[in-house]
Amino acid sequence: MARLHAAARMEDVMNRRLTGVLRDQWGWTCRAIGYPGYGGETFLRVLGRVLLSRQDTDEPQTPPNQDPAALDERIDANATLRERAEERLRGWRAFMTAQAMDHPVVVSINGTDYETTTDRSGYIDLTITDHGLEPGWHSVTISPRDGRPAKAKVRIISGSVRFGLVSDIDDTVLITSLPRPLIAAWNTFMRHEQARHIVPGMAPMYRELLAEHEGAPIFYLSTGAWNTCGTLTRFLKRHGYPSGPLLLTDWGPTNYGWFRSGQDHKRTTLHRLAREFPHIHWVLVGDDGQHDPKIYGDFARDRADVVRAIAIRELTPTEQVLSHGIPVSNEGFLPKVHRPVPVVRAPDGYGLLPKVRAVLRGQEVL
């Protein structure tokens, strides 16, 4: 295995020291966080994280050896209390975390336990075969050793499904003015989650497209940090977006550099979805503020067999300035290339929906 980058080694040393202080001197314990996962008929991907947390006196605790029904009730009570508390906090608090590195975890799925270990950032990314779950949404339980468990929702997609959506988040479904550093920091760290704004028509477009294709999934693919998963999930639910797994990333140092590449994350994830669901043909939805047209275009060039269309939300001149400093899309400065699949553009979901429908029906797009 390649030697860790210096930044990652320094981060690990700091995290181990912090973990020792919080556990040994302050009495903090582990708690799990479940992220929305997904799977097909032969595999299941469970996503989550284990953090260190102080024992809140007003939070129901989970005694050991509790019967499953009572355990589920306790987990739900813990999750409800924590969610209510998180809604009142400003965004920066979600990033003030202490991860449990290399910590043993048991994932319980359909009555069977699977053992795994968190990575250096406290995350679990466990793929299980022969899970025995029917298509639809299910709950699995993530239980850290000597810690508080949590549930994670997972979506099983039927092998008969032939249509799916992949959607960017920032400036596609919600307006965040990313990635300009100062504005991004304000939106992410300082403002309450209720202060964010939706992009008109995107939620109805997603709902209608999915309703026209029974069992079709939607995946929300973003370069945003996993720390914002709870905020984003609540935002999407509050504004009527269809439920779907969120595929986010970690902002910290990596095994090979100071920062993770958001573009590489998107490219890698798209190709992974294509391998996992070769029977699904995708509509890829993004915006023209940054790299979505190129990333989606490159993927469509490589996998034209699984991409039905690319839908690009056009930012306003003001949003373009906030996004990258000039009032026009930077896509215009790239070399013109042939797109192997149809590309449609509109300023919002109300304009995109009829164009996407026309492409799916084989009609000419005006």
Short mmCIF file of C-alpha atoms in Angstrom, two decimals:
data_model
loop_
_atom_site.label_atom_id
_atom_site.label_comp_id
_atom_site.label_asym_id
_atom_site.label_seq_id
_atom_site.Cartn_x
_atom_site.Cartn_y
_atom_site.Cartn_z
CA MET A 1 0.00 0.00 0.00
CA ALA A 2 1.30 3.47 -0.93
CA ARG A 3 2.53 5.70 1.86
CA LEU A 4 -0.03 8.23 3.10
CA HIS A 5 0.39 11.85 2.05
CA ALA A 6 1.97 14.10 4.69
CA ALA A 7 -1.31 15.98 5.18
CA ALA A 8 -3.15 12.74 5.91
CA ARG A 9 -0.47 11.60 8.34
CA MET A 10 -0.63 14.92 10.22
CA GLU A 11 -4.42 14.75 10.35
CA ASP A 12 -4.27 11.20 11.73
CA VAL A 13 -1.87 12.21 14.50
CA MET A 14 -4.10 15.13 15.53
CA ASN A 15 -7.24 12.98 15.42
CA ARG A 16 -5.69 10.24 17.57
CA ARG A 17 -4.64 12.75 20.19
CA LEU A 18 -8.05 14.42 20.16
CA THR A 19 -9.76 11.03 20.40
CA GLY A 20 -7.67 10.11 23.43
CA VAL A 21 -8.57 13.33 25.24
CA LEU A 22 -12.29 13.10 24.46
CA ARG A 23 -12.56 9.43 25.42
CA ASP A 24 -10.20 9.14 28.37
CA GLN A 25 -10.53 12.56 29.99
CA TRP A 26 -13.97 13.77 29.01
CA GLY A 27 -15.79 10.45 28.80
CA TRP A 28 -17.12 10.82 25.27
CA THR A 29 -18.50 7.71 23.53
CA CYS A 30 -19.17 6.65 19.95
CA ARG A 31 -22.38 7.26 18.05
CA ALA A 32 -23.30 6.17 14.56
CA ILE A 33 -24.75 8.25 11.73
CA GLY A 34 -26.55 6.50 8.88
CA TYR A 35 -26.45 7.88 5.34
CA PRO A 36 -28.89 6.85 2.58
CA GLY A 37 -27.55 3.77 0.80
CA TYR A 38 -28.61 1.76 -2.20
CA GLY A 39 -28.36 -1.59 -3.90
CA GLY A 40 -29.59 -3.92 -6.58
CA GLU A 41 -30.91 -7.45 -6.44
CA THR A 42 -27.45 -8.92 -5.77
CA PHE A 43 -25.66 -6.24 -3.75
CA LEU A 44 -26.21 -3.57 -1.12
CA ARG A 45 -24.03 -0.55 -0.32
CA VAL A 46 -24.32 0.72 3.28
CA LEU A 47 -22.94 4.18 4.06
CA GLY A 48 -22.43 5.80 7.44
CA ARG A 49 -20.02 7.32 9.91
CA VAL A 50 -19.03 6.91 13.55
CA LEU A 51 -18.29 10.02 15.60
CA LEU A 52 -17.37 10.71 19.19
CA SER A 53 -20.10 12.41 21.18
CA ARG A 54 -20.71 13.42 24.76
CA GLN A 55 -23.46 11.65 26.63
CA ASP A 56 -26.46 13.99 26.64
CA THR A 57 -28.42 13.56 29.85
CA ASP A 58 -31.75 14.29 28.13
CA GLU A 59 -31.18 11.78 25.32
CA PRO A 60 -32.58 8.26 25.71
CA GLN A 61 -29.76 5.78 26.10
CA THR A 62 -29.64 2.30 24.59
CA PRO A 63 -29.03 -0.42 27.18
CA PRO A 64 -27.13 -3.51 25.99
CA ASN A 65 -28.93 -6.75 25.10
CA GLN A 66 -32.20 -4.97 24.45
CA ASP A 67 -34.86 -6.76 22.40
CA PRO A 68 -35.05 -5.63 18.74
CA ALA A 69 -38.39 -3.81 18.98
CA ALA A 70 -37.31 -1.78 22.02
CA LEU A 71 -33.93 -1.10 20.40
CA ASP A 72 -35.60 0.28 17.27
CA GLU A 73 -37.79 2.51 19.43
CA ARG A 74 -34.75 3.86 21.26
CA ILE A 75 -32.87 4.50 18.03
CA ASP A 76 -35.84 6.39 16.58
CA ALA A 77 -36.16 8.50 19.74
CA ASN A 78 -32.44 9.35 19.66
CA ALA A 79 -32.61 10.26 15.96
CA THR A 80 -35.67 12.50 16.41
CA LEU A 81 -34.11 14.44 19.28
CA ARG A 82 -30.83 14.89 17.44
CA GLU A 83 -32.53 16.00 14.22
CA ARG A 84 -34.54 18.64 16.08
CA ALA A 85 -31.37 19.92 17.70
CA GLU A 86 -29.45 20.02 14.41
CA GLU A 87 -32.17 22.06 12.71
CA ARG A 88 -31.59 24.88 15.20
CA LEU A 89 -27.83 24.99 14.70
CA ARG A 90 -25.82 26.98 12.20
CA GLY A 91 -24.05 25.01 9.50
CA TRP A 92 -20.52 25.29 10.88
CA ARG A 93 -21.34 23.05 13.82
CA ALA A 94 -21.79 20.10 11.47
CA PHE A 95 -18.09 20.33 10.65
CA MET A 96 -16.90 20.39 14.27
CA THR A 97 -16.71 16.62 14.65
CA ALA A 98 -14.33 14.03 16.07
CA GLN A 99 -14.33 10.81 14.07
CA ALA A 100 -13.80 7.34 15.50
CA MET A 101 -10.89 5.97 13.48
CA ASP A 102 -10.52 2.24 12.81
CA HIS A 103 -13.49 1.48 15.07
CA PRO A 104 -15.33 -1.88 14.94
CA VAL A 105 -18.90 -1.69 13.66
CA VAL A 106 -21.71 -4.21 13.19
CA VAL A 107 -24.22 -3.64 10.39
CA SER A 108 -27.50 -5.52 10.85
CA ILE A 109 -29.44 -6.26 7.68
CA ASN A 110 -32.57 -8.38 7.48
CA GLY A 111 -31.67 -10.30 10.64
CA THR A 112 -28.01 -10.89 9.70
CA ASP A 113 -25.00 -9.12 11.21
CA TYR A 114 -21.96 -8.03 9.20
CA GLU A 115 -18.76 -6.79 10.79
CA THR A 116 -16.70 -3.94 9.40
CA THR A 117 -14.36 -1.17 10.57
CA THR A 118 -14.43 2.59 10.07
CA ASP A 119 -11.73 4.18 7.92
CA ARG A 120 -9.30 6.91 8.99
CA SER A 121 -12.10 9.51 8.78
CA GLY A 122 -14.68 7.45 10.66
CA TYR A 123 -16.66 6.43 7.58
CA ILE A 124 -18.06 3.03 6.69
CA ASP A 125 -18.69 2.03 3.09
CA LEU A 126 -19.75 -1.60 3.17
CA THR A 127 -20.88 -3.63 0.15
CA ILE A 128 -22.86 -6.78 0.90
CA THR A 129 -23.99 -9.49 -1.51
CA ASP A 130 -27.08 -11.68 -1.24
CA HIS A 131 -28.86 -9.32 1.15
CA GLY A 132 -32.31 -10.86 0.65
CA LEU A 133 -34.17 -7.52 0.51
CA GLU A 134 -37.02 -6.82 -1.88
CA PRO A 135 -37.02 -3.72 -4.14
CA GLY A 136 -37.96 -0.56 -2.26
CA TRP A 137 -36.80 1.31 0.84
CA HIS A 138 -35.53 -0.55 3.91
CA SER A 139 -33.76 0.26 7.17
CA VAL A 140 -30.49 -1.24 8.35
CA THR A 141 -28.85 -0.70 11.73
CA ILE A 142 -25.29 0.52 12.23
CA SER A 143 -23.94 -0.32 15.69
CA PRO A 144 -20.47 0.85 16.76
CA ARG A 145 -18.81 -1.15 19.51
CA ASP A 146 -19.63 0.39 22.92
CA GLY A 147 -21.61 3.14 21.21
CA ARG A 148 -25.04 4.35 20.18
CA PRO A 149 -26.49 2.72 17.04
CA ALA A 150 -28.33 4.46 14.23
CA LYS A 151 -30.52 3.46 11.32
CA ALA A 152 -29.64 4.00 7.68
CA LYS A 153 -32.18 3.98 4.87
CA VAL A 154 -31.29 1.90 1.81
CA ARG A 155 -33.01 1.76 -1.58
CA ILE A 156 -33.06 -1.56 -3.42
CA ILE A 157 -33.56 -1.08 -7.16
CA SER A 158 -35.24 -3.80 -9.19
CA GLY A 159 -33.38 -5.40 -12.07
CA SER A 160 -36.37 -4.61 -14.29
CA VAL A 161 -35.89 -0.82 -13.96
CA ARG A 162 -34.59 0.82 -17.12
CA PHE A 163 -34.64 4.55 -16.23
CA GLY A 164 -32.94 6.66 -13.60
CA LEU A 165 -31.93 10.23 -12.70
CA VAL A 166 -28.62 11.58 -11.45
CA SER A 167 -28.81 15.13 -10.15
CA ASP A 168 -26.23 17.62 -9.00
CA ILE A 169 -27.23 19.59 -5.89
CA ASP A 170 -25.50 22.98 -5.65
CA ASP A 171 -27.12 25.48 -8.05
CA THR A 172 -29.14 22.66 -9.60
CA VAL A 173 -31.72 21.90 -6.91
CA LEU A 174 -30.75 24.58 -4.38
CA ILE A 175 -29.00 27.92 -4.78
CA THR A 176 -25.78 28.11 -2.78
CA SER A 177 -23.53 30.30 -4.96
CA LEU A 178 -20.75 27.74 -4.71
CA PRO A 179 -17.78 27.54 -5.06
CA ARG A 180 -16.63 31.13 -4.46
CA PRO A 181 -14.80 30.70 -1.10
CA LEU A 182 -16.28 33.53 0.97
CA ILE A 183 -19.85 33.05 -0.23
CA ALA A 184 -19.58 29.27 0.03
CA ALA A 185 -18.26 29.58 3.57
CA TRP A 186 -21.13 31.89 4.54
CA ASN A 187 -23.81 29.64 3.04
CA THR A 188 -22.30 26.46 4.42
CA PHE A 189 -21.01 27.46 7.83
CA MET A 190 -23.02 30.46 9.04
CA ARG A 191 -26.56 30.45 7.68
CA HIS A 192 -29.35 28.27 9.00
CA GLU A 193 -30.47 25.53 6.62
CA GLN A 194 -33.92 27.14 6.24
CA ALA A 195 -32.26 30.17 4.60
CA ARG A 196 -31.36 28.31 1.41
CA HIS A 197 -33.46 28.74 -1.73
CA ILE A 198 -34.80 26.20 -4.18
CA VAL A 199 -34.40 26.26 -7.94
CA PRO A 200 -37.94 26.67 -9.35
CA GLY A 201 -39.53 23.66 -10.97
CA MET A 202 -36.81 21.10 -10.28
CA ALA A 203 -38.72 19.13 -7.64
CA PRO A 204 -41.88 18.84 -9.81
CA MET A 205 -39.73 17.81 -12.79
CA TYR A 206 -38.07 15.01 -10.84
CA ARG A 207 -41.37 13.81 -9.37
CA GLU A 208 -43.09 13.70 -12.77
CA LEU A 209 -40.22 11.97 -14.58
CA LEU A 210 -39.94 9.30 -11.90
CA ALA A 211 -43.71 8.81 -11.82
CA GLU A 212 -43.61 8.02 -15.54
CA HIS A 213 -41.08 5.21 -14.95
CA GLU A 214 -42.17 2.79 -12.23
CA GLY A 215 -39.46 2.01 -9.69
CA ALA A 216 -37.00 4.47 -11.20
CA PRO A 217 -34.39 5.85 -8.75
CA ILE A 218 -32.81 9.25 -8.31
CA PHE A 219 -29.28 9.77 -7.02
CA TYR A 220 -28.09 13.15 -5.74
CA LEU A 221 -24.41 13.46 -6.70
CA SER A 222 -22.47 16.36 -5.23
CA THR A 223 -18.97 17.47 -4.31
CA GLY A 224 -20.38 18.60 -0.95
CA ALA A 225 -19.11 17.13 2.30
CA TRP A 226 -20.80 14.25 4.09
CA ASN A 227 -21.09 16.60 7.09
CA THR A 228 -23.96 18.33 5.25
CA CYS A 229 -25.92 15.12 4.54
CA GLY A 230 -28.48 15.70 7.30
CA THR A 231 -29.03 19.32 6.24
CA LEU A 232 -29.42 18.38 2.58
CA THR A 233 -31.75 15.47 3.32
CA ARG A 234 -34.05 17.72 5.37
CA PHE A 235 -33.94 20.43 2.68
CA LEU A 236 -34.86 18.01 -0.10
CA LYS A 237 -37.70 16.51 1.92
CA ARG A 238 -39.04 19.91 3.00
CA HIS A 239 -39.26 21.13 -0.59
CA GLY A 240 -40.82 18.03 -2.12
CA TYR A 241 -37.84 16.43 -3.84
CA PRO A 242 -38.07 12.65 -4.33
CA SER A 243 -36.12 10.57 -1.84
CA GLY A 244 -32.86 9.15 -3.10
CA PRO A 245 -29.34 8.27 -1.97
CA LEU A 246 -26.93 11.17 -1.56
CA LEU A 247 -23.45 10.52 -2.93
CA LEU A 248 -21.20 13.08 -1.24
CA THR A 249 -17.51 13.20 -0.40
CA ASP A 250 -15.04 14.06 2.36
CA TRP A 251 -13.32 17.44 2.28
CA GLY A 252 -10.25 16.44 4.30
CA PRO A 253 -6.74 15.38 3.23
CA THR A 254 -6.54 12.19 1.20
CA ASN A 255 -4.01 9.41 0.78
CA TYR A 256 -2.45 11.33 -2.09
CA GLY A 257 -2.97 15.07 -1.49
CA TRP A 258 -4.16 17.97 0.65
CA PHE A 259 -7.69 18.05 -0.78
CA ARG A 260 -10.03 15.65 -2.52
CA SER A 261 -10.94 16.32 -6.16
CA GLY A 262 -14.65 16.98 -6.53
CA GLN A 263 -14.50 16.40 -10.28
CA ASP A 264 -12.84 13.01 -9.81
CA HIS A 265 -15.49 12.12 -7.23
CA LYS A 266 -18.25 12.79 -9.74
CA ARG A 267 -16.54 10.94 -12.59
CA THR A 268 -15.75 7.92 -10.44
CA THR A 269 -19.27 7.76 -9.03
CA LEU A 270 -20.94 7.97 -12.44
CA HIS A 271 -18.84 5.09 -13.74
CA ARG A 272 -19.56 3.09 -10.60
CA LEU A 273 -23.32 3.53 -11.07
CA ALA A 274 -22.97 2.45 -14.69
CA ARG A 275 -21.20 -0.74 -13.60
CA GLU A 276 -23.62 -1.47 -10.76
CA PHE A 277 -26.77 -0.83 -12.84
CA PRO A 278 -25.89 -1.66 -16.47
CA HIS A 279 -29.58 -2.05 -17.27
CA ILE A 280 -30.46 1.56 -16.37
CA HIS A 281 -30.38 4.44 -18.84
CA TRP A 282 -29.70 7.74 -17.10
CA VAL A 283 -30.74 11.34 -17.45
CA LEU A 284 -27.96 13.48 -15.96
CA VAL A 285 -29.03 16.84 -14.51
CA GLY A 286 -26.62 19.64 -13.58
CA ASP A 287 -25.89 23.32 -14.13
CA ASP A 288 -23.53 25.38 -16.27
CA GLY A 289 -21.88 27.24 -13.40
CA GLN A 290 -18.83 25.00 -13.18
CA HIS A 291 -17.89 21.56 -14.49
CA ASP A 292 -21.14 19.59 -14.91
CA PRO A 293 -21.39 19.98 -18.72
CA LYS A 294 -17.85 18.65 -19.22
CA ILE A 295 -18.09 15.88 -16.63
CA TYR A 296 -21.43 14.69 -17.98
CA GLY A 297 -20.26 15.09 -21.57
CA ASP A 298 -17.12 13.04 -20.97
CA PHE A 299 -19.14 10.32 -19.24
CA ALA A 300 -21.67 10.24 -22.09
CA ARG A 301 -18.78 9.92 -24.57
CA ASP A 302 -17.39 6.96 -22.62
CA ARG A 303 -20.76 5.35 -21.83
CA ALA A 304 -23.18 6.55 -24.49
CA ASP A 305 -24.96 3.20 -24.10
CA VAL A 306 -26.34 4.16 -20.67
CA VAL A 307 -27.04 7.93 -21.01
CA ARG A 308 -30.38 9.05 -22.46
CA ALA A 309 -29.91 12.80 -22.09
CA ILE A 310 -28.06 15.58 -20.29
CA ALA A 311 -30.16 18.39 -18.80
CA ILE A 312 -28.33 21.60 -17.89
CA ARG A 313 -29.86 24.32 -15.74
CA GLU A 314 -28.63 27.71 -17.01
CA LEU A 315 -27.53 30.05 -14.25
CA THR A 316 -28.47 33.72 -14.38
CA PRO A 317 -25.66 36.24 -15.08
CA THR A 318 -25.60 37.13 -11.38
CA GLU A 319 -25.31 33.48 -10.37
CA GLN A 320 -22.55 33.00 -12.94
CA VAL A 321 -20.56 35.86 -11.40
CA LEU A 322 -21.00 34.41 -7.93
CA SER A 323 -20.04 30.97 -9.20
CA HIS A 324 -16.85 31.74 -11.11
CA GLY A 325 -16.43 35.50 -11.50
CA ILE A 326 -17.81 36.27 -14.98
CA PRO A 327 -21.44 36.77 -16.11
CA VAL A 328 -21.45 33.97 -18.70
CA SER A 329 -20.98 30.24 -18.54
CA ASN A 330 -17.35 29.16 -18.69
CA GLU A 331 -18.51 26.30 -20.91
CA GLY A 332 -18.27 28.74 -23.81
CA PHE A 333 -14.52 28.94 -23.36
CA LEU A 334 -14.02 25.21 -23.82
CA PRO A 335 -13.37 23.61 -27.21
CA LYS A 336 -16.54 22.61 -29.02
CA VAL A 337 -16.95 18.85 -28.97
CA HIS A 338 -19.55 16.48 -30.34
CA ARG A 339 -22.04 15.33 -27.70
CA PRO A 340 -23.00 11.68 -28.26
CA VAL A 341 -26.34 12.19 -26.49
CA PRO A 342 -28.91 15.03 -26.56
CA VAL A 343 -28.18 18.03 -24.32
CA VAL A 344 -31.07 20.32 -23.30
CA ARG A 345 -30.85 23.62 -21.46
CA ALA A 346 -33.26 25.89 -19.60
CA PRO A 347 -33.11 28.26 -16.61
CA ASP A 348 -35.26 26.05 -14.34
CA GLY A 349 -37.16 22.81 -14.04
CA TYR A 350 -40.28 24.18 -15.73
CA GLY A 351 -38.26 24.83 -18.87
CA LEU A 352 -36.26 21.60 -18.71
CA LEU A 353 -39.16 19.18 -18.20
CA PRO A 354 -40.80 19.44 -21.65
CA LYS A 355 -37.39 19.25 -23.34
CA VAL A 356 -36.36 16.14 -21.42
CA ARG A 357 -39.72 14.55 -22.14
CA ALA A 358 -39.30 15.28 -25.84
CA VAL A 359 -35.88 13.61 -25.87
CA LEU A 360 -37.20 10.54 -24.02
CA ARG A 361 -40.04 10.25 -26.56
CA GLY A 362 -37.68 10.60 -29.52
CA GLN A 363 -39.13 13.96 -30.52
CA GLU A 364 -37.24 16.97 -31.81
CA VAL A 365 -36.33 19.49 -29.12
CA LEU A 366 -37.20 23.05 -30.05
#
